[in-house]
C-alpha cells in the first residue's frame, strides 16, 4: 500500500529519538572461537565486525524501557502523557502479555494503550505508519514507537549461517501531532507483505501452529534461506524506495539522510548504487551492531543524531525489509521539539 500526506488533515511529526544496546560486545573473533567461521568471512560477506548480546536474563522489554526513557527525555515529554506505546518486535518477551504492556508499566505510561507489532525487520517503519495514522486521525496526540529485539536468544549458536548475523538492541521514536497549519512531518509510506515467502525467514515454533510445549525443542531457533532473502532484499529495497519517492514527489536530491535497515552491507550498497544515493547521504552502523531487526533503524537514527549527521529539519528516508516477507519505507522531516518547528 502507498499512503501520502497531500494536505488538509493534521500532521504527525517525528520529534525525538532514543536507543539502548546491551553492554556485552561479541566480536567476529569471539564467534570464530564458537563455530566454524572467521572474521574474514563475516566481514567480507556482511560488513559486520561486532554485535551486542543481551544477558540471558534480559528480554526485549528490558532494552525497550531504556530506549523509551531516553527518547522521552530527549523530547521533554512525560511517560504519563503518552496515548499509545507500540513495540515492533520479532522477539517479544512472551506471546502474551505484550512486550509493550510490560514496557508501558515500567516507564510509567499508565494512560497509554500498548501493543506489540509483528512485522520483523520492517516493524519499525510499520510502527511509524501506525503512529502517524493514529495521530493524523485525531485518535492520539503522542505515540511512542519502540523497536526492541533480543535475537541472540533466538539463534542457534551452532548454526554459523545465522548466529553471526544478529544482535540485540532497542530504538525509540516519538510521534506527536503538529500544531495546526503544520505542513511537514511524514510525507508518506510504502508498506507491503508477501506471505508466499513466509518460510524463507522464520522462528517456526512458539505460536499456535507449532506450540512450544509440543515442539520437542525443535524449530525454536531462527531459520533463514540467506541467498533467497538476499535476492528479495536487494530487489525490494530499490522498488519500495522508488515507489515511495514517486508517490510523494520527493527525490534523492531532496533527502538529507537515508537510514536503511542494517542487514548486510552488500544489500545496502547495491540499493544505494541502483537508487543513485551518494555515500555521504547513507547512515550505516551495521559494523558495530549486526542485524538488530526492528531496532536497527531507530538505533541508527539516534546514533546519526548524536554524531551530528541527522540535524533538525533534515528530510530522512527510512527503508526496512525482512521476515513475512515484509517491507516498508517512509520519508519524514525530523523536527525535534527544541527546534520549535
Ligand atoms: O533482516 C532480515 C533480512 N535478512 C537479510 O537481509 C539477510 C540476507 N542474506 C544475506 O545477507 C546473505 O545471504 C548471508 C550473509 C546470510 C550469507 O551470504 P551468502 O553470500 O549468501 O552466502 P551463502 O549462504 O550462499 O553461503 C556461502 C558459503 C556456504 O558454503 P559452501 O556451501 O559454498 O561451501 C556456507 O556454508 O558460506 C558458508 N557459510 C559460512 N562460512 C563461514 C555460511 N555462513 C558462514 C559463516 N562462516 N558464518
mmCIF file of N, CA, C and O in Angstrom, residues 43 45-48 262-270 284-287:
data_model
loop_
_atom_site.group_PDB
_atom_site.id
_atom_site.type_symbol
_atom_site.label_atom_id
_atom_site.label_comp_id
_atom_site.label_asym_id
_atom_site.label_seq_id
_atom_site.Cartn_x
_atom_site.Cartn_y
_atom_site.Cartn_z
ATOM 1 N N UNK A 43 33.129 -10.392 7.788
ATOM 2 C CA UNK A 43 33.324 -9.005 7.355
ATOM 3 C C UNK A 43 33.087 -8.863 5.854
ATOM 4 O O UNK A 43 32.385 -7.957 5.411
ATOM 5 N N UNK A 45 31.408 -10.865 3.743
ATOM 6 C CA UNK A 45 30.071 -11.227 3.259
ATOM 7 C C UNK A 45 28.968 -10.342 3.816
ATOM 8 O O UNK A 45 27.877 -10.277 3.252
ATOM 9 N N UNK A 46 29.231 -9.683 4.975
ATOM 10 C CA UNK A 46 28.140 -8.930 5.610
ATOM 11 C C UNK A 46 28.501 -7.502 5.997
ATOM 12 O O UNK A 46 27.622 -6.660 6.099
ATOM 13 N N UNK A 47 29.765 -7.227 6.266
ATOM 14 C CA UNK A 47 30.159 -5.902 6.784
ATOM 15 C C UNK A 47 30.124 -5.815 8.301
ATOM 16 O O UNK A 47 30.489 -4.799 8.880
ATOM 17 N N UNK A 48 29.684 -6.901 8.957
ATOM 18 C CA UNK A 48 29.573 -6.879 10.425
ATOM 19 C C UNK A 48 30.931 -7.221 11.068
ATOM 20 O O UNK A 48 31.594 -8.174 10.654
ATOM 21 N N UNK A 262 19.618 -2.320 8.751
ATOM 22 C CA UNK A 262 21.014 -2.754 8.750
ATOM 23 C C UNK A 262 21.086 -4.285 8.752
ATOM 24 O O UNK A 262 21.163 -4.911 9.805
ATOM 25 N N UNK A 263 21.024 -4.891 7.570
ATOM 26 C CA UNK A 263 21.055 -6.363 7.490
ATOM 27 C C UNK A 263 22.370 -6.854 6.909
ATOM 28 O O UNK A 263 22.951 -7.820 7.408
ATOM 29 N N UNK A 264 22.814 -6.191 5.852
ATOM 30 C CA UNK A 264 24.021 -6.652 5.159
ATOM 31 C C UNK A 264 24.547 -5.483 4.331
ATOM 32 O O UNK A 264 23.794 -4.873 3.563
ATOM 33 N N UNK A 265 25.815 -5.161 4.476
ATOM 34 C CA UNK A 265 26.387 -4.013 3.764
ATOM 35 C C UNK A 265 26.273 -4.177 2.246
ATOM 36 O O UNK A 265 26.078 -3.207 1.523
ATOM 37 N N UNK A 266 26.341 -5.427 1.787
ATOM 38 C CA UNK A 266 26.234 -5.656 0.334
ATOM 39 C C UNK A 266 24.839 -5.308 -0.175
ATOM 40 O O UNK A 266 24.688 -4.786 -1.277
ATOM 41 N N UNK A 267 23.807 -5.596 0.628
ATOM 42 C CA UNK A 267 22.433 -5.257 0.232
ATOM 43 C C UNK A 267 22.294 -3.738 0.173
ATOM 44 O O UNK A 267 21.765 -3.166 -0.780
ATOM 45 N N UNK A 268 22.801 -3.064 1.199
ATOM 46 C CA UNK A 268 22.682 -1.607 1.288
ATOM 47 C C UNK A 268 23.438 -0.942 0.133
ATOM 48 O O UNK A 268 22.928 -0.027 -0.523
ATOM 49 N N UNK A 269 24.653 -1.413 -0.137
ATOM 50 C CA UNK A 269 25.465 -0.802 -1.198
ATOM 51 C C UNK A 269 24.808 -0.997 -2.560
ATOM 52 O O UNK A 269 24.801 -0.088 -3.398
ATOM 53 N N UNK A 270 24.245 -2.180 -2.769
ATOM 54 C CA UNK A 270 23.564 -2.453 -4.040
ATOM 55 C C UNK A 270 22.405 -1.472 -4.236
ATOM 56 O O UNK A 270 22.260 -0.851 -5.297
ATOM 57 N N UNK A 284 25.089 4.165 8.082
ATOM 58 C CA UNK A 284 25.187 2.740 8.406
ATOM 59 C C UNK A 284 25.964 2.547 9.699
ATOM 60 O O UNK A 284 26.978 3.199 9.925
ATOM 61 N N UNK A 285 25.490 1.645 10.543
ATOM 62 C CA UNK A 285 26.258 1.277 11.734
ATOM 63 C C UNK A 285 26.253 -0.240 11.958
ATOM 64 O O UNK A 285 26.553 -0.718 13.051
ATOM 65 N N UNK A 286 25.918 -0.946 10.901
ATOM 66 C CA UNK A 286 25.883 -2.412 10.902
ATOM 67 C C UNK A 286 27.157 -3.035 11.458
ATOM 68 O O UNK A 286 27.123 -4.034 12.185
ATOM 69 N N UNK A 287 28.267 -2.417 11.105
ATOM 70 C CA UNK A 287 29.589 -2.874 11.522
ATOM 71 C C UNK A 287 29.657 -3.157 13.032
ATOM 72 O O UNK A 287 30.246 -4.128 13.469
#
